[in-house]
JSON list of C-alpha atoms in Angstrom, two decimals:
[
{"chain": "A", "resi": 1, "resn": "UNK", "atom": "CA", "xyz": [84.57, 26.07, 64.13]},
{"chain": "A", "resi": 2, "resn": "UNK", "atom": "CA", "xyz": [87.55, 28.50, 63.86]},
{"chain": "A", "resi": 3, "resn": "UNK", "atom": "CA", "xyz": [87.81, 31.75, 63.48]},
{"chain": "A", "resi": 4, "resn": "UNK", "atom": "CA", "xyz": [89.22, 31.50, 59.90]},
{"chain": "A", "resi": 5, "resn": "UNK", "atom": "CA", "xyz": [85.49, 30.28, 59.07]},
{"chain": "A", "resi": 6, "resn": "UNK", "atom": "CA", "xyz": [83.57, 32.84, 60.96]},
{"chain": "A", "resi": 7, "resn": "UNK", "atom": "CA", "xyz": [85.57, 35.21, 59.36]},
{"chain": "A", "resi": 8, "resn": "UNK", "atom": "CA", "xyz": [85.13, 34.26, 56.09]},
{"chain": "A", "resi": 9, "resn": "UNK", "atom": "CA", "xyz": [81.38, 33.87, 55.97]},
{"chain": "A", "resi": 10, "resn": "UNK", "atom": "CA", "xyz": [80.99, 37.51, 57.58]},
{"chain": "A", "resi": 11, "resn": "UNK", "atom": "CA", "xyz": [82.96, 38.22, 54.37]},
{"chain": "A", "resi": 12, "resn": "UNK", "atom": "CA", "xyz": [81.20, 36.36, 51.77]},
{"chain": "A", "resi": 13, "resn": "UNK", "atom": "CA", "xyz": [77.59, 38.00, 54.17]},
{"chain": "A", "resi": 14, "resn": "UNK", "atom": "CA", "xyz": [79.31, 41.35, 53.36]},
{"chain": "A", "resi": 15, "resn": "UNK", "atom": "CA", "xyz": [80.11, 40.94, 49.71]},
{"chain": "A", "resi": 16, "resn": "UNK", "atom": "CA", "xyz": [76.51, 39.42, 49.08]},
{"chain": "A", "resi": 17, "resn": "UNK", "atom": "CA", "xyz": [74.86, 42.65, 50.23]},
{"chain": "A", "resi": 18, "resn": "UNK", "atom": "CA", "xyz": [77.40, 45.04, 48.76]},
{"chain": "A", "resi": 19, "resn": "UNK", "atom": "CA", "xyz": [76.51, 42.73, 45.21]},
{"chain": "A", "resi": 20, "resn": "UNK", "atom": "CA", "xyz": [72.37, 43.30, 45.24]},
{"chain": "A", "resi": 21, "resn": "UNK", "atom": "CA", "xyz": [73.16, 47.04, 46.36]},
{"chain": "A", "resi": 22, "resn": "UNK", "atom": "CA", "xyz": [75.06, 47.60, 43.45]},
{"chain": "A", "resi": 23, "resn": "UNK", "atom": "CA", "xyz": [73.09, 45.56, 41.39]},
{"chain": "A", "resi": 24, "resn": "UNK", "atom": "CA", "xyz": [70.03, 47.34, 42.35]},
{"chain": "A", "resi": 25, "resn": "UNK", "atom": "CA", "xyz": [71.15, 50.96, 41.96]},
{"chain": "A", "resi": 26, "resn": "UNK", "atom": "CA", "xyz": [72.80, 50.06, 38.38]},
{"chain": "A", "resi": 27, "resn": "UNK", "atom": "CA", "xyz": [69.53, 49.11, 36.81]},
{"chain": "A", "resi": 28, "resn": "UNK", "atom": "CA", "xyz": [67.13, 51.42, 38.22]},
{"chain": "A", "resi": 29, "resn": "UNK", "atom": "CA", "xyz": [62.93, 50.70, 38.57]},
{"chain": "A", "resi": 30, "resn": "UNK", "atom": "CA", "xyz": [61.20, 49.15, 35.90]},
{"chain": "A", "resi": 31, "resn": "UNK", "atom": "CA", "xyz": [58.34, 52.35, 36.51]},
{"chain": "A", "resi": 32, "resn": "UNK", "atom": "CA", "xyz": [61.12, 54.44, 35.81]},
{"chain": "A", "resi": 33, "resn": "UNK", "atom": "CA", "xyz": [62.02, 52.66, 32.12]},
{"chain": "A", "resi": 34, "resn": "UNK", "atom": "CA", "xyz": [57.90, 52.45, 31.68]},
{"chain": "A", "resi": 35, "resn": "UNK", "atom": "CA", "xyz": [57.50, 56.64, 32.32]},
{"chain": "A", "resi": 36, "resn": "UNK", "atom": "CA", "xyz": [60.60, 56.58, 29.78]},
{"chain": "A", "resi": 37, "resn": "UNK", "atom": "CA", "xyz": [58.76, 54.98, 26.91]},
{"chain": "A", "resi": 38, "resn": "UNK", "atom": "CA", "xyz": [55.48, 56.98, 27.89]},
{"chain": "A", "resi": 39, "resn": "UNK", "atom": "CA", "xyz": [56.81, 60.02, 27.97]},
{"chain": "A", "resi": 40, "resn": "UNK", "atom": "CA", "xyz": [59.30, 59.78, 24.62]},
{"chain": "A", "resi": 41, "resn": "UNK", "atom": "CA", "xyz": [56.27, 57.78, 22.89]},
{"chain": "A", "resi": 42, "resn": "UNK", "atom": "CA", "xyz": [53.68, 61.20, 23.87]},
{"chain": "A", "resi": 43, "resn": "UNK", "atom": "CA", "xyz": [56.30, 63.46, 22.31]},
{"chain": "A", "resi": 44, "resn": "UNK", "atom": "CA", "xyz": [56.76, 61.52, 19.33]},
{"chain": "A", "resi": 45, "resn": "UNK", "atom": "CA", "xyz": [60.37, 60.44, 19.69]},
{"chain": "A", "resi": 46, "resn": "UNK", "atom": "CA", "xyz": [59.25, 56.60, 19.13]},
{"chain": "A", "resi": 47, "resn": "UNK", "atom": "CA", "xyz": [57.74, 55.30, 16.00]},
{"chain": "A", "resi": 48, "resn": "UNK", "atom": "CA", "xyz": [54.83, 53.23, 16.93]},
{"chain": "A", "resi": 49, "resn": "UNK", "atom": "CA", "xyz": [53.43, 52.13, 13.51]},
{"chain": "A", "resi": 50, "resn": "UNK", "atom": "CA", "xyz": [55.25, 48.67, 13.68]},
{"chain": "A", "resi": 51, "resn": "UNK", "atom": "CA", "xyz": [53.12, 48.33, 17.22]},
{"chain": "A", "resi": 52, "resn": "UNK", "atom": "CA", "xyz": [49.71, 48.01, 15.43]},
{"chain": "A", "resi": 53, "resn": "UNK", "atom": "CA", "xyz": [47.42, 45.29, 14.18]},
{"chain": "A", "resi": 54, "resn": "UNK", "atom": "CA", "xyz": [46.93, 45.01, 10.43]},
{"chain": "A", "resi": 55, "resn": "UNK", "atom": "CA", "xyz": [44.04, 43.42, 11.32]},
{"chain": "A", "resi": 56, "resn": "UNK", "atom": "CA", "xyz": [42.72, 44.01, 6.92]},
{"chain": "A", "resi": 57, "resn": "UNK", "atom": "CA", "xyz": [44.69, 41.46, 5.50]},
{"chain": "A", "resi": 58, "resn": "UNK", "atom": "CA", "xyz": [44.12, 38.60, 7.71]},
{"chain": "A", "resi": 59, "resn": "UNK", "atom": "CA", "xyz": [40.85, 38.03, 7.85]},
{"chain": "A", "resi": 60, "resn": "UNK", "atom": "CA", "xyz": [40.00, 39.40, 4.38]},
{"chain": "A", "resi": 61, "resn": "UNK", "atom": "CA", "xyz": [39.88, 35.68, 3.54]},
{"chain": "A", "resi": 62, "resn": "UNK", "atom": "CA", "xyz": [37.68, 34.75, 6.54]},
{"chain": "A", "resi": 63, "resn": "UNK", "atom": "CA", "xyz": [34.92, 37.84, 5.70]},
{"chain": "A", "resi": 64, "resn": "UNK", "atom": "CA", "xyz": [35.11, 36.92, 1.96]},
{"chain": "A", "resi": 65, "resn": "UNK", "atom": "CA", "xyz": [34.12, 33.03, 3.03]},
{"chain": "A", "resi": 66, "resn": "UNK", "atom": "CA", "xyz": [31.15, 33.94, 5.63]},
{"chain": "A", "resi": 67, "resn": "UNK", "atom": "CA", "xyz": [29.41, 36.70, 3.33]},
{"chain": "A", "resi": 68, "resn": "UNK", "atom": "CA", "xyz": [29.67, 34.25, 0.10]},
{"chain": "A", "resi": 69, "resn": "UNK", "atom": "CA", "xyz": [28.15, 31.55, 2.00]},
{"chain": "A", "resi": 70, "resn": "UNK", "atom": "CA", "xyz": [26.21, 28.87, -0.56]},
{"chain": "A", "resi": 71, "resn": "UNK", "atom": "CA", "xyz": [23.33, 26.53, 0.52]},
{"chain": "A", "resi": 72, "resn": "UNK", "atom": "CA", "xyz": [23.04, 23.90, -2.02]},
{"chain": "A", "resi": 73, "resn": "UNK", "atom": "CA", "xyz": [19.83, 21.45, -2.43]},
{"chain": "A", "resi": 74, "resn": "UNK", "atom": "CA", "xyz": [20.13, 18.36, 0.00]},
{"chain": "A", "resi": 75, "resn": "UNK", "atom": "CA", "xyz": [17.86, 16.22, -2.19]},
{"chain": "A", "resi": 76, "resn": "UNK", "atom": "CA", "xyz": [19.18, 12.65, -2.74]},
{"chain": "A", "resi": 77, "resn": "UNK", "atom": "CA", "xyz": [22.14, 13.03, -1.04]},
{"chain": "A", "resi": 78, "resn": "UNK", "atom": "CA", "xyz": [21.58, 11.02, 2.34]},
{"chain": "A", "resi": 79, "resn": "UNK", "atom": "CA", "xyz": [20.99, 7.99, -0.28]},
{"chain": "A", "resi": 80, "resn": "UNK", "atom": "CA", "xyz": [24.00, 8.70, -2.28]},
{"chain": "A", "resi": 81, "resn": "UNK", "atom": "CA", "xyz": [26.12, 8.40, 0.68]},
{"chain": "A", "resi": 82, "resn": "UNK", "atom": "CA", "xyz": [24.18, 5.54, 2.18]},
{"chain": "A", "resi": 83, "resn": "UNK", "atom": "CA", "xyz": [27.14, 2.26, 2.44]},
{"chain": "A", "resi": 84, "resn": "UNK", "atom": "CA", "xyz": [25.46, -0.81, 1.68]},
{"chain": "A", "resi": 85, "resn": "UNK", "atom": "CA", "xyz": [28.27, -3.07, 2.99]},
{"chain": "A", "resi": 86, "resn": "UNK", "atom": "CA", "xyz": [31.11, -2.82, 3.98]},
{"chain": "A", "resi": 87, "resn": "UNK", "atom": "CA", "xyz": [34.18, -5.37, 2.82]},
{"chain": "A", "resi": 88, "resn": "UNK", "atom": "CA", "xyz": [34.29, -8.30, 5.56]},
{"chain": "A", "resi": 89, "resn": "UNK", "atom": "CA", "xyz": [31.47, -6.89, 7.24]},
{"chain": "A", "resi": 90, "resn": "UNK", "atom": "CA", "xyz": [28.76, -8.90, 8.70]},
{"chain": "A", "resi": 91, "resn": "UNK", "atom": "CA", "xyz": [25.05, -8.07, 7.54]},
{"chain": "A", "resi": 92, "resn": "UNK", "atom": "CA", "xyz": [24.76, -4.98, 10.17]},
{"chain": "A", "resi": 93, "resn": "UNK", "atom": "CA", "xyz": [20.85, -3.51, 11.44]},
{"chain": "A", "resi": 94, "resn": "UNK", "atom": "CA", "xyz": [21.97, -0.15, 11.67]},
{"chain": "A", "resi": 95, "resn": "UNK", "atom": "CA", "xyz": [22.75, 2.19, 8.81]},
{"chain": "A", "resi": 96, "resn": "UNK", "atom": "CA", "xyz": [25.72, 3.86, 8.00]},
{"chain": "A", "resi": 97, "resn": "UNK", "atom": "CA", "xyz": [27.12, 6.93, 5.60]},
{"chain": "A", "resi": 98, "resn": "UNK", "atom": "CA", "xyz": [30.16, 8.25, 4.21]},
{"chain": "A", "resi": 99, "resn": "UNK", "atom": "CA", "xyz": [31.16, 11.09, 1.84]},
{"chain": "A", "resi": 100, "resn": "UNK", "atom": "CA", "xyz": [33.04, 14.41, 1.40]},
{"chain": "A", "resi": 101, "resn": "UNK", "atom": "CA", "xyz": [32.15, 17.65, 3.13]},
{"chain": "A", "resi": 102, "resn": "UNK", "atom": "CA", "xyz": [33.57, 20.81, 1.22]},
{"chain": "A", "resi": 103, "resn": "UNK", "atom": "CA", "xyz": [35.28, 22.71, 3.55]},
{"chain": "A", "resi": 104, "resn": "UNK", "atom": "CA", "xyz": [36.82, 25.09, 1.14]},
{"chain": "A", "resi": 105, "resn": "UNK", "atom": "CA", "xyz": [36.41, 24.39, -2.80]},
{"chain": "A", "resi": 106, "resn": "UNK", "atom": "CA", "xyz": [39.13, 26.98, -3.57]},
{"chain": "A", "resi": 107, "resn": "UNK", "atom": "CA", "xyz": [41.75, 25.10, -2.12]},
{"chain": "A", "resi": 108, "resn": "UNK", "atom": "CA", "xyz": [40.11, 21.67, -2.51]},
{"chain": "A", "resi": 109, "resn": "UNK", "atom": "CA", "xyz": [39.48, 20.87, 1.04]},
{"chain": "A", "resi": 110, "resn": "UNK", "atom": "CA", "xyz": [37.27, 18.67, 2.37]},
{"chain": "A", "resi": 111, "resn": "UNK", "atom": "CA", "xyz": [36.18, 16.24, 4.92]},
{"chain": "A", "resi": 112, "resn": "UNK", "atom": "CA", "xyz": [35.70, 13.06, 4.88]},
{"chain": "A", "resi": 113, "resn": "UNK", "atom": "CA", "xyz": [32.98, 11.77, 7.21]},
{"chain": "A", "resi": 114, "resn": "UNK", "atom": "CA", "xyz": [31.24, 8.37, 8.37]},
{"chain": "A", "resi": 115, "resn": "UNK", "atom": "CA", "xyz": [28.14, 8.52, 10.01]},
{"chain": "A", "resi": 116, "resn": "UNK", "atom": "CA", "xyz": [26.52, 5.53, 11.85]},
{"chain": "A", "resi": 117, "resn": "UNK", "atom": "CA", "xyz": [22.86, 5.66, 12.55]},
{"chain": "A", "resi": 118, "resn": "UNK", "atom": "CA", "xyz": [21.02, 4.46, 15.65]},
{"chain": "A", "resi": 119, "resn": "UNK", "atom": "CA", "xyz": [18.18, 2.38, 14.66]},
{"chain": "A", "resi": 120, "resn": "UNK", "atom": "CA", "xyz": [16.91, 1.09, 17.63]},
{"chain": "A", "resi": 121, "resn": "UNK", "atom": "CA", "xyz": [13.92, 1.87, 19.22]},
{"chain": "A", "resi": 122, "resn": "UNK", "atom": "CA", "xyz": [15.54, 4.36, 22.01]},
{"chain": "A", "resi": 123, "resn": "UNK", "atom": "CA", "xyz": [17.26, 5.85, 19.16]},
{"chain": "A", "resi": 124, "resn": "UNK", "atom": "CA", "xyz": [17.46, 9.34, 20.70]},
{"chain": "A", "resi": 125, "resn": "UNK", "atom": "CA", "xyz": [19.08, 8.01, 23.97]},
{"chain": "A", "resi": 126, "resn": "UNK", "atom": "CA", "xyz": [22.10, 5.93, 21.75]},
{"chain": "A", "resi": 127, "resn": "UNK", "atom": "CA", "xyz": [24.91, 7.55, 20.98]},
{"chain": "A", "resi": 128, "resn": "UNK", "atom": "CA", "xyz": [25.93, 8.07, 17.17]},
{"chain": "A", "resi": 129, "resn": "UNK", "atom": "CA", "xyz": [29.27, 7.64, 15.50]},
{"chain": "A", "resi": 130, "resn": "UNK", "atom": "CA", "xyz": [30.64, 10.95, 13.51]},
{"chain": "A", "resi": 131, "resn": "UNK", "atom": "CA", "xyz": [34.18, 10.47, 11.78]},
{"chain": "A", "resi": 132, "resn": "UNK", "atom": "CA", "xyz": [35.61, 13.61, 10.54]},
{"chain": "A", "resi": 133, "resn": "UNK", "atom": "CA", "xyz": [39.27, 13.44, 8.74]},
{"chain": "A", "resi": 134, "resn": "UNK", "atom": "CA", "xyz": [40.63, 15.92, 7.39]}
]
């Protein structure tokens, strides 16, 4: 390699460390910008009201739903649901459901679930269908 080259990188060397010197001088610390705001936010030069939480008006909803909560009789309603047969199905041996759950009446949610029943003897040791769409 020549001289032109070696001279050349020394320069480019030299003018990359002048660059991050400058660079870093310019902008200062971050702690120094962080004492900044702590020190004009204790003396009350910075309004902080837009910093906080309104925490009130978002979960009004949410308190008003879990202190209204309803328990309505059950009675009949596993039968009601109850699916006979299903269109093209096969006779089945297991039993299966399928209705609404209210989610929120208000707004007229709900869910609609299907339920399939183990009904063999190790019931408890089967795994069960649940279908919720919503």
């Amino acid at each position: 390699m020549g001289k032109t080259m070696d001279g050349s990188l020394l320069f480019l060397r030299s003018l990359l460390v002048l660059a991050s010197l400058l660079v870093g001088t310019s902008q200062g610390r971050q702690t120094d910008a962080l004492n900044r705001l702590r020190m004009a936010r204790g003396e009350g030069k910075i309004d902080t009201r837009s910093w906080r939480v309104d925490t009130d008006s978002k979960f009004d909803k949410f308190e008003k739903v879990f202190s209204e909560k309803k328990v309505y009789s059950q009675e009949g309603l596993k039968e009601k649901d109850k699916i006979k047969r299903l269109p093209g199905q096969p006779d089945v041996d297991f039993e299966q459901y399928a209705g609404y759950v209210t989610v929120d009446e208000e707004a007229g949610r709900a869910f609609f679930y299907y339920f399939v029943e183990a009904v063999s003897f190790k019931s408890h040791s089967n795994p069960l269908l649940l279908w919720l769409n919503g």
